[in-house]
Tab-separated table of C-alpha atoms in Angstrom:
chain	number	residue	atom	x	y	z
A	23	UNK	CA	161.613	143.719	87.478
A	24	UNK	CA	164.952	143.062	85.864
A	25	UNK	CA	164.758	139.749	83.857
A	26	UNK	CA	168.154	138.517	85.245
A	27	UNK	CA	166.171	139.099	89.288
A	28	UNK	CA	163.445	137.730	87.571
A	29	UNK	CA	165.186	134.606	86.521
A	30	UNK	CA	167.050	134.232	89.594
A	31	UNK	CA	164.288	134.408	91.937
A	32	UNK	CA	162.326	131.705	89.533
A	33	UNK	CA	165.531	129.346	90.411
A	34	UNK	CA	165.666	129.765	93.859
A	35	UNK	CA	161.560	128.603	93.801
A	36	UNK	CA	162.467	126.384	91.429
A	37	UNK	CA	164.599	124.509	93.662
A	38	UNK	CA	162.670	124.924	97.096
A	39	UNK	CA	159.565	123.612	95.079
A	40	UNK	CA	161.773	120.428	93.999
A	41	UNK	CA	162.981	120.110	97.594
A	42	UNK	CA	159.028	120.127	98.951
A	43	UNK	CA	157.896	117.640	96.149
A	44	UNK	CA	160.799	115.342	97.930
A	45	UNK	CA	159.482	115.292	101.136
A	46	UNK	CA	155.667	115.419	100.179
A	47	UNK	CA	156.197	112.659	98.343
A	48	UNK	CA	158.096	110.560	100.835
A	49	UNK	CA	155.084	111.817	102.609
A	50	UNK	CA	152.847	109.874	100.614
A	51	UNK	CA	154.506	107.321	99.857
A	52	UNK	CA	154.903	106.656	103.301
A	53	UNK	CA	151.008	107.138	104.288
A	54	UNK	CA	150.384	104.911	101.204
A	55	UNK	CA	153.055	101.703	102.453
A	56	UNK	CA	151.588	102.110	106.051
A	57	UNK	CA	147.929	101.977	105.003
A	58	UNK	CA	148.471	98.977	102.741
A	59	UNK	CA	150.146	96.920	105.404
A	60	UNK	CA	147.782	97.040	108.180
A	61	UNK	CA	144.890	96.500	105.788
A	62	UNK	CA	145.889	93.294	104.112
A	63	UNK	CA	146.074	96.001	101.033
A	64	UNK	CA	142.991	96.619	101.693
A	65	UNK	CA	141.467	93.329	102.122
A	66	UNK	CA	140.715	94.047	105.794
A	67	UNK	CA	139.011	96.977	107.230
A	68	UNK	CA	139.394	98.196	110.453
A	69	UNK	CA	137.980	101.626	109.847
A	70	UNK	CA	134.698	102.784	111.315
A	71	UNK	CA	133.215	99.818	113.415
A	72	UNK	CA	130.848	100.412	114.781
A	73	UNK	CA	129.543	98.013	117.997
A	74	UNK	CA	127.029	95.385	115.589
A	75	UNK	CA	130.356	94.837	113.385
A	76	UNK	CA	131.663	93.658	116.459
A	77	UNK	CA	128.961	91.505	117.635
A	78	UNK	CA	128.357	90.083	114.056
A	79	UNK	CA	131.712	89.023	112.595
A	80	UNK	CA	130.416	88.776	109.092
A	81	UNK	CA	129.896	92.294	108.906
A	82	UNK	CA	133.619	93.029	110.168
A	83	UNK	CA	134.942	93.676	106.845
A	84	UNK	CA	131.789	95.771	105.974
A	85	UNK	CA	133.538	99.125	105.822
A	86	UNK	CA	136.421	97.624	103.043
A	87	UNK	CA	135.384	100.226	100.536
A	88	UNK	CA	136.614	102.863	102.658
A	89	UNK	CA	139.756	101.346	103.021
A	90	UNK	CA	140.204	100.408	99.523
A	91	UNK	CA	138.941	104.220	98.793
A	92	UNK	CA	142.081	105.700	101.225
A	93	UNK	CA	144.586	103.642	99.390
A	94	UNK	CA	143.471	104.434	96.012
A	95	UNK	CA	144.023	107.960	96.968
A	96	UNK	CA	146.999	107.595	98.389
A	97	UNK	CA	148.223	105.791	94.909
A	98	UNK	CA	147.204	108.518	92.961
A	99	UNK	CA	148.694	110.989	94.832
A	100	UNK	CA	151.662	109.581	95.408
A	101	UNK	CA	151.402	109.147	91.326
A	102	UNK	CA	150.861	113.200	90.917
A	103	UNK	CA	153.653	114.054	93.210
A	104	UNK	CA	155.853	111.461	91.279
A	105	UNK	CA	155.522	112.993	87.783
A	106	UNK	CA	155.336	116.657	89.548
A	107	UNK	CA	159.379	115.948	91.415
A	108	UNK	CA	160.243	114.557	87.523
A	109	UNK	CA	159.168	117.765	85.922
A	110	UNK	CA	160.456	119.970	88.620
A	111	UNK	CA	164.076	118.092	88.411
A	112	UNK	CA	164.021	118.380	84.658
A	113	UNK	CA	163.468	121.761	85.145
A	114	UNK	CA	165.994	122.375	87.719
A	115	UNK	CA	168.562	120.244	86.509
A	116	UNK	CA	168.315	121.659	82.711
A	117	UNK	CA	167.506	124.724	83.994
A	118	UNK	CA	164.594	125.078	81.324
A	119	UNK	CA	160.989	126.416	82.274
A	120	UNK	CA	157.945	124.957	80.995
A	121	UNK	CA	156.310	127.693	78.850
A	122	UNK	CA	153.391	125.916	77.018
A	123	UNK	CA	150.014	125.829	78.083
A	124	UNK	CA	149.396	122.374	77.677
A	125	UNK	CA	152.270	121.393	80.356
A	126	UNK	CA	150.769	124.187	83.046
A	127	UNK	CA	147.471	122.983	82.442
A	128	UNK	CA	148.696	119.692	83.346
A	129	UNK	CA	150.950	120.286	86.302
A	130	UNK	CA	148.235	121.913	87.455
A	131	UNK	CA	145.988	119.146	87.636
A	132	UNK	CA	148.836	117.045	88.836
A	133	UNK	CA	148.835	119.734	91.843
A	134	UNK	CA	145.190	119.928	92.686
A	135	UNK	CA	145.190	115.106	92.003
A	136	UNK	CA	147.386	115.513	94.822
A	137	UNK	CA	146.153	117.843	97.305
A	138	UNK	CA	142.232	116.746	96.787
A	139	UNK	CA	143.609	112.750	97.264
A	140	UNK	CA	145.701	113.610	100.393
A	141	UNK	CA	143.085	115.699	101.931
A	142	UNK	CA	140.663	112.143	101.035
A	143	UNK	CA	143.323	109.658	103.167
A	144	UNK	CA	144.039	112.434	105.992
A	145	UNK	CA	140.056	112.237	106.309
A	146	UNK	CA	139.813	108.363	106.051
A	147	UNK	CA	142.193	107.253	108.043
A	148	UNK	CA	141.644	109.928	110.736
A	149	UNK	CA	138.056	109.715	110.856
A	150	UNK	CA	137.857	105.575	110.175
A	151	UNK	CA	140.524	105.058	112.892
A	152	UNK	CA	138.701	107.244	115.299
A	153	UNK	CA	135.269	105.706	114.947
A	154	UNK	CA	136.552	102.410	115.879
A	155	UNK	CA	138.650	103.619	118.401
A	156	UNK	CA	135.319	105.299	120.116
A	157	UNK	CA	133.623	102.368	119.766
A	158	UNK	CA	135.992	100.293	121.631
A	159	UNK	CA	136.270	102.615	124.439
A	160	UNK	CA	131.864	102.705	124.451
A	161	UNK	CA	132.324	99.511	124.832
A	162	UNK	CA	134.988	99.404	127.722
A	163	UNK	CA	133.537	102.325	129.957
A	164	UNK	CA	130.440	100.406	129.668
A	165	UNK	CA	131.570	97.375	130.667
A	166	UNK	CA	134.889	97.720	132.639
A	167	UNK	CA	135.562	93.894	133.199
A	168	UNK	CA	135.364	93.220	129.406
A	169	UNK	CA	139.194	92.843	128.318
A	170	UNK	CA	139.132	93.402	124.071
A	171	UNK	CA	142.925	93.896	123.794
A	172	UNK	CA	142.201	97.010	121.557
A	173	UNK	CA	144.950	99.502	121.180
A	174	UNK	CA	143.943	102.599	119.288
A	175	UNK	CA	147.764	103.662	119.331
A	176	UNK	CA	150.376	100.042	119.000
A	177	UNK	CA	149.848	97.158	117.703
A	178	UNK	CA	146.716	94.788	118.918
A	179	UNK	CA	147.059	91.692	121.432
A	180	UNK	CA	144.786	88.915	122.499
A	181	UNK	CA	143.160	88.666	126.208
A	182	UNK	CA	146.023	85.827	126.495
A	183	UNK	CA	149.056	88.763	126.050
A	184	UNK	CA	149.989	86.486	122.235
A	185	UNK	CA	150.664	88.933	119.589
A	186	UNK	CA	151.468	92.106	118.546
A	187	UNK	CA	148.856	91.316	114.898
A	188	UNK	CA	147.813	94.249	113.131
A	189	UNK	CA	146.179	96.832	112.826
A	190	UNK	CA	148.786	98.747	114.273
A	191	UNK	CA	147.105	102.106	115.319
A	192	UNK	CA	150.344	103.964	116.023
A	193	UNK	CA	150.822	103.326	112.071
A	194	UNK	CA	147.184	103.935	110.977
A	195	UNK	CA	147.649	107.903	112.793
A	196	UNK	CA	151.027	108.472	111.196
A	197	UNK	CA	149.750	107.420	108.038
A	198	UNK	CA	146.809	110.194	108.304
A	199	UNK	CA	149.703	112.565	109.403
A	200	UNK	CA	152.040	112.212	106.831
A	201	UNK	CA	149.364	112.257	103.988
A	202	UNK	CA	148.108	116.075	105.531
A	203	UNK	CA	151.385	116.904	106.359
A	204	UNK	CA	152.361	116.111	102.436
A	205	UNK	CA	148.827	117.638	101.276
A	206	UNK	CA	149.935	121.217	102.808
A	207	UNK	CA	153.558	120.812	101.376
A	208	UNK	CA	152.337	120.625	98.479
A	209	UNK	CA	150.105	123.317	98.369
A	210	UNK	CA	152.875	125.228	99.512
A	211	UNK	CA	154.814	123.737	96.389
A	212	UNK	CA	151.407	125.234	93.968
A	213	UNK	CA	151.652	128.525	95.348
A	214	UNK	CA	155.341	128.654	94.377
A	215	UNK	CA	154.339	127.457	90.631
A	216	UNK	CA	151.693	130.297	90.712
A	217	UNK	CA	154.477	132.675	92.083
A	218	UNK	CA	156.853	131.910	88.955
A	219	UNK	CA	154.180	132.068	86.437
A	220	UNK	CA	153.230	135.833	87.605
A	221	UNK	CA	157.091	136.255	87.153
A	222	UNK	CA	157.015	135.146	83.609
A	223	UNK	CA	154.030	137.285	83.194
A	224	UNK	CA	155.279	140.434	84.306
A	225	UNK	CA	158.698	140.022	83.050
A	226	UNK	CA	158.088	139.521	79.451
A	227	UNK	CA	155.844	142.329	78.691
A	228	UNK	CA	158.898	144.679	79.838
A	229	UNK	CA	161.284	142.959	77.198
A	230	UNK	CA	158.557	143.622	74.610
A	231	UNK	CA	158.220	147.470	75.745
A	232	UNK	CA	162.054	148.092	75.528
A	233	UNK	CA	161.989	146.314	72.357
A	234	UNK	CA	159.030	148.805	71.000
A	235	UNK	CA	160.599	151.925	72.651
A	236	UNK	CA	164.133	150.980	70.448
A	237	UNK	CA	163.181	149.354	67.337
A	238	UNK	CA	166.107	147.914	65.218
A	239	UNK	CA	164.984	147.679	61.160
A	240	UNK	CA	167.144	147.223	58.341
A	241	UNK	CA	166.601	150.701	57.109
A	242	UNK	CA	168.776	152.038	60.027
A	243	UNK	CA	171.355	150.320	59.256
Protein backbone atom coordinates (compact mmCIF):
# COMPACT_ATOMS: atom_id res chain seq x y z
CA UNK A 1 0.00 0.00 0.00
CA UNK A 2 1.21 3.40 -1.07
CA UNK A 3 1.95 5.54 2.08
CA UNK A 4 0.14 8.63 0.60
CA UNK A 5 -3.40 5.81 0.27
CA UNK A 6 -2.21 4.78 3.40
CA UNK A 7 -2.35 8.14 4.99
CA UNK A 8 -5.40 9.15 3.34
CA UNK A 9 -7.48 6.32 4.23
CA UNK A 10 -6.12 6.79 8.09
CA UNK A 11 -7.84 10.47 7.71
CA UNK A 12 -10.92 9.57 6.40
CA UNK A 13 -11.19 6.94 9.75
CA UNK A 14 -9.76 9.44 11.51
CA UNK A 15 -12.55 11.68 11.06
CA UNK A 16 -15.58 9.14 10.98
CA UNK A 17 -14.08 7.83 14.37
CA UNK A 18 -14.23 11.61 15.74
CA UNK A 19 -17.73 11.95 14.29
CA UNK A 20 -18.91 8.47 16.29
CA UNK A 21 -17.13 9.58 19.59
CA UNK A 22 -19.66 12.78 19.11
CA UNK A 23 -22.65 11.04 19.08
CA UNK A 24 -21.63 8.13 21.53
CA UNK A 25 -20.89 10.50 23.78
CA UNK A 26 -23.99 12.63 23.56
CA UNK A 27 -25.15 9.12 23.95
CA UNK A 28 -23.91 8.86 27.29
CA UNK A 29 -24.13 11.77 28.42
CA UNK A 30 -27.60 11.69 27.76
CA UNK A 31 -28.27 8.08 29.47
CA UNK A 32 -26.14 9.51 32.35
CA UNK A 33 -28.49 13.15 32.84
CA UNK A 34 -31.69 10.95 32.45
CA UNK A 35 -30.67 8.33 35.02
CA UNK A 36 -29.61 10.94 37.56
CA UNK A 37 -32.86 12.82 37.40
CA UNK A 38 -35.37 10.24 37.99
CA UNK A 39 -33.26 8.76 40.77
CA UNK A 40 -32.82 11.72 43.03
CA UNK A 41 -29.00 11.06 41.70
CA UNK A 42 -29.34 8.10 42.91
CA UNK A 43 -30.85 8.61 46.19
CA UNK A 44 -34.03 6.79 45.12
CA UNK A 45 -34.32 3.47 43.54
CA UNK A 46 -36.92 2.38 41.53
CA UNK A 47 -35.13 -0.53 39.95
CA UNK A 48 -36.03 -4.13 40.66
CA UNK A 49 -39.00 -4.14 43.22
CA UNK A 50 -40.03 -6.67 43.83
CA UNK A 51 -43.85 -7.10 45.56
CA UNK A 52 -42.45 -7.11 49.69
CA UNK A 53 -40.65 -3.65 48.70
CA UNK A 54 -43.97 -2.64 47.99
CA UNK A 55 -45.76 -3.87 50.92
CA UNK A 56 -42.89 -2.75 53.31
CA UNK A 57 -41.96 0.85 52.49
CA UNK A 58 -38.74 0.73 54.39
CA UNK A 59 -37.33 -1.60 52.09
CA UNK A 60 -38.33 0.69 48.97
CA UNK A 61 -35.02 2.14 48.58
CA UNK A 62 -33.41 -1.36 49.12
CA UNK A 63 -32.13 -1.79 45.58
CA UNK A 64 -30.11 1.98 45.73
CA UNK A 65 -26.84 0.26 45.05
CA UNK A 66 -27.93 -0.69 41.76
CA UNK A 67 -28.87 2.58 40.93
CA UNK A 68 -25.92 4.25 42.30
CA UNK A 69 -23.89 1.28 40.37
CA UNK A 70 -25.72 2.42 36.73
CA UNK A 71 -24.76 5.99 37.27
CA UNK A 72 -21.30 5.41 38.24
CA UNK A 73 -20.98 3.68 34.99
CA UNK A 74 -22.50 5.94 33.11
CA UNK A 75 -19.89 8.71 34.66
CA UNK A 76 -17.10 6.81 33.74
CA UNK A 77 -18.02 6.21 30.48
CA UNK A 78 -19.11 9.24 29.61
CA UNK A 79 -15.43 10.19 31.18
CA UNK A 80 -13.63 7.59 28.56
CA UNK A 81 -15.54 8.84 25.63
CA UNK A 82 -14.68 12.48 26.78
CA UNK A 83 -10.86 12.14 26.76
CA UNK A 84 -11.23 9.56 23.63
CA UNK A 85 -13.31 12.77 21.24
CA UNK A 86 -10.17 15.11 22.82
CA UNK A 87 -7.53 12.82 21.47
CA UNK A 88 -9.32 12.02 18.31
CA UNK A 89 -9.85 16.01 17.61
CA UNK A 90 -6.23 16.65 18.43
CA UNK A 91 -5.50 14.22 16.08
CA UNK A 92 -7.75 15.32 13.42
CA UNK A 93 -7.41 18.83 13.81
CA UNK A 94 -3.36 18.70 13.90
CA UNK A 95 -3.47 16.06 11.73
CA UNK A 96 -0.79 14.13 13.92
CA UNK A 97 -1.14 10.29 14.82
CA UNK A 98 -0.38 8.95 18.09
CA UNK A 99 2.62 6.60 17.58
CA UNK A 100 3.77 5.67 21.16
CA UNK A 101 2.82 2.78 22.96
CA UNK A 102 2.01 4.29 26.05
CA UNK A 103 -0.91 6.54 24.35
CA UNK A 104 -2.42 3.18 22.42
CA UNK A 105 -2.21 1.34 25.47
CA UNK A 106 -4.23 3.95 26.98
CA UNK A 107 -6.84 4.76 24.39
CA UNK A 108 -7.29 1.43 24.48
CA UNK A 109 -8.38 1.13 27.87
CA UNK A 110 -10.29 4.30 27.42
CA UNK A 111 -12.18 2.13 24.59
CA UNK A 112 -12.82 -1.08 26.41
CA UNK A 113 -13.86 1.75 30.23
CA UNK A 114 -16.41 2.65 27.85
CA UNK A 115 -17.90 -0.19 26.17
CA UNK A 116 -17.71 -2.60 29.48
CA UNK A 117 -19.58 0.62 31.55
CA UNK A 118 -22.26 1.11 28.81
CA UNK A 119 -22.92 -2.49 28.39
CA UNK A 120 -23.26 -2.25 32.76
CA UNK A 121 -26.18 0.78 32.48
CA UNK A 122 -27.88 -0.82 29.20
CA UNK A 123 -28.16 -3.97 31.65
CA UNK A 124 -29.26 -1.95 34.79
CA UNK A 125 -31.57 0.12 33.67
CA UNK A 126 -33.15 -2.41 31.26
CA UNK A 127 -33.26 -5.19 33.54
CA UNK A 128 -34.06 -2.90 36.96
CA UNK A 129 -36.84 -1.08 35.03
CA UNK A 130 -38.30 -4.30 33.83
CA UNK A 131 -38.43 -6.11 37.14
CA UNK A 132 -40.48 -3.46 38.61
CA UNK A 133 -42.47 -3.02 35.76
CA UNK A 134 -43.42 -7.01 36.04
CA UNK A 135 -44.07 -6.65 39.36
CA UNK A 136 -46.59 -4.02 39.00
CA UNK A 137 -48.42 -5.72 36.34
CA UNK A 138 -48.31 -9.30 38.91
CA UNK A 139 -49.79 -7.24 40.94
CA UNK A 140 -52.59 -5.70 38.65
CA UNK A 141 -53.64 -8.99 36.72
CA UNK A 142 -53.97 -10.33 40.10
CA UNK A 143 -55.99 -7.97 41.44
CA UNK A 144 -57.78 -5.95 38.67
CA UNK A 145 -59.66 -3.41 41.00
CA UNK A 146 -56.33 -2.34 42.64
CA UNK A 147 -55.52 1.18 40.92
CA UNK A 148 -51.35 1.77 41.67
CA UNK A 149 -51.00 4.60 39.10
CA UNK A 150 -47.80 2.79 37.78
CA UNK A 151 -46.63 3.69 34.35
CA UNK A 152 -43.76 1.58 33.13
CA UNK A 153 -43.51 4.04 30.02
CA UNK A 154 -44.52 8.22 31.28
CA UNK A 155 -44.30 9.69 34.12
CA UNK A 156 -46.19 8.23 37.46
CA UNK A 157 -49.64 9.66 38.92
CA UNK A 158 -51.56 9.15 42.09
CA UNK A 159 -55.08 7.15 42.26
CA UNK A 160 -56.40 10.96 42.61
CA UNK A 161 -55.03 11.85 38.70
CA UNK A 162 -52.26 14.72 40.87
CA UNK A 163 -48.94 14.49 39.33
CA UNK A 164 -46.88 13.61 36.73
CA UNK A 165 -43.68 12.78 39.87
CA UNK A 166 -40.98 10.71 38.75
CA UNK A 167 -39.76 8.03 37.86
CA UNK A 168 -40.51 8.73 34.47
CA UNK A 169 -40.28 5.28 32.66
CA UNK A 170 -40.36 6.68 29.13
CA UNK A 171 -36.89 8.30 30.38
CA UNK A 172 -35.58 5.30 32.39
CA UNK A 173 -35.91 3.06 28.64
CA UNK A 174 -34.28 5.80 26.61
CA UNK A 175 -31.66 6.08 29.01
CA UNK A 176 -30.88 2.12 28.61
CA UNK A 177 -31.15 2.87 24.79
CA UNK A 178 -28.91 5.51 24.34
CA UNK A 179 -26.17 3.99 26.67
CA UNK A 180 -26.26 0.51 24.13
CA UNK A 181 -26.82 2.49 21.32
CA UNK A 182 -23.44 4.59 22.38
CA UNK A 183 -21.75 1.17 23.66
CA UNK A 184 -21.96 -0.27 19.89
CA UNK A 185 -20.83 3.17 18.40
CA UNK A 186 -18.16 2.95 20.05
CA UNK A 187 -17.07 -0.31 19.38
CA UNK A 188 -17.53 0.59 15.98
CA UNK A 189 -15.17 3.67 16.77
CA UNK A 190 -12.31 0.65 18.33
CA UNK A 191 -12.46 -1.29 15.33
CA UNK A 192 -11.58 1.81 13.29
CA UNK A 193 -8.47 2.51 15.79
CA UNK A 194 -7.50 -1.20 15.21
CA UNK A 195 -8.01 -0.60 11.38
CA UNK A 196 -5.40 2.43 11.37
CA UNK A 197 -2.93 0.76 13.52
CA UNK A 198 -2.69 -2.35 10.94
CA UNK A 199 -2.20 0.60 8.43
CA UNK A 200 0.74 1.96 10.26
CA UNK A 201 1.93 -1.53 10.54
CA UNK A 202 1.96 -2.53 7.12
CA UNK A 203 2.92 0.72 5.72
CA UNK A 204 6.14 1.32 7.42
CA UNK A 205 7.87 -1.87 6.85
CA UNK A 206 7.55 -0.99 2.94
CA UNK A 207 9.38 2.47 3.52
CA UNK A 208 12.09 0.50 5.34
CA UNK A 209 12.37 -2.17 2.34
CA UNK A 210 12.71 0.60 -0.37
CA UNK A 211 15.07 2.25 1.86
CA UNK A 212 17.27 -1.20 2.11
CA UNK A 213 16.77 -2.05 -1.62
CA UNK A 214 18.44 1.80 -2.44
CA UNK A 215 20.80 2.64 0.19
CA UNK A 216 22.23 6.26 0.09
CA UNK A 217 25.97 6.40 2.02
CA UNK A 218 28.41 9.02 1.82
CA UNK A 219 30.79 6.93 -0.15
CA UNK A 220 28.47 7.27 -3.24
CA UNK A 221 28.54 10.46 -3.28
Amino acid sequence: MPRSSGSRIKNNLSVASLALLFVSLGAAGTSLGLIQANTSNGASCNFFITYSQLINESLYNYNVPTCKLSIASATIATICLALLTAIELFSVLYSMDIKTLFAKIMQTVFFTGSIVTLSITTTVVSAGWGKTCFTYFNITSKHPDTDSGFHCDGPQYTSSGSGPFPPNGGEFITAAVCAGFGALLTILTLSFFIVKQRINIYVRPQNLNVQDEFPMTSNEF
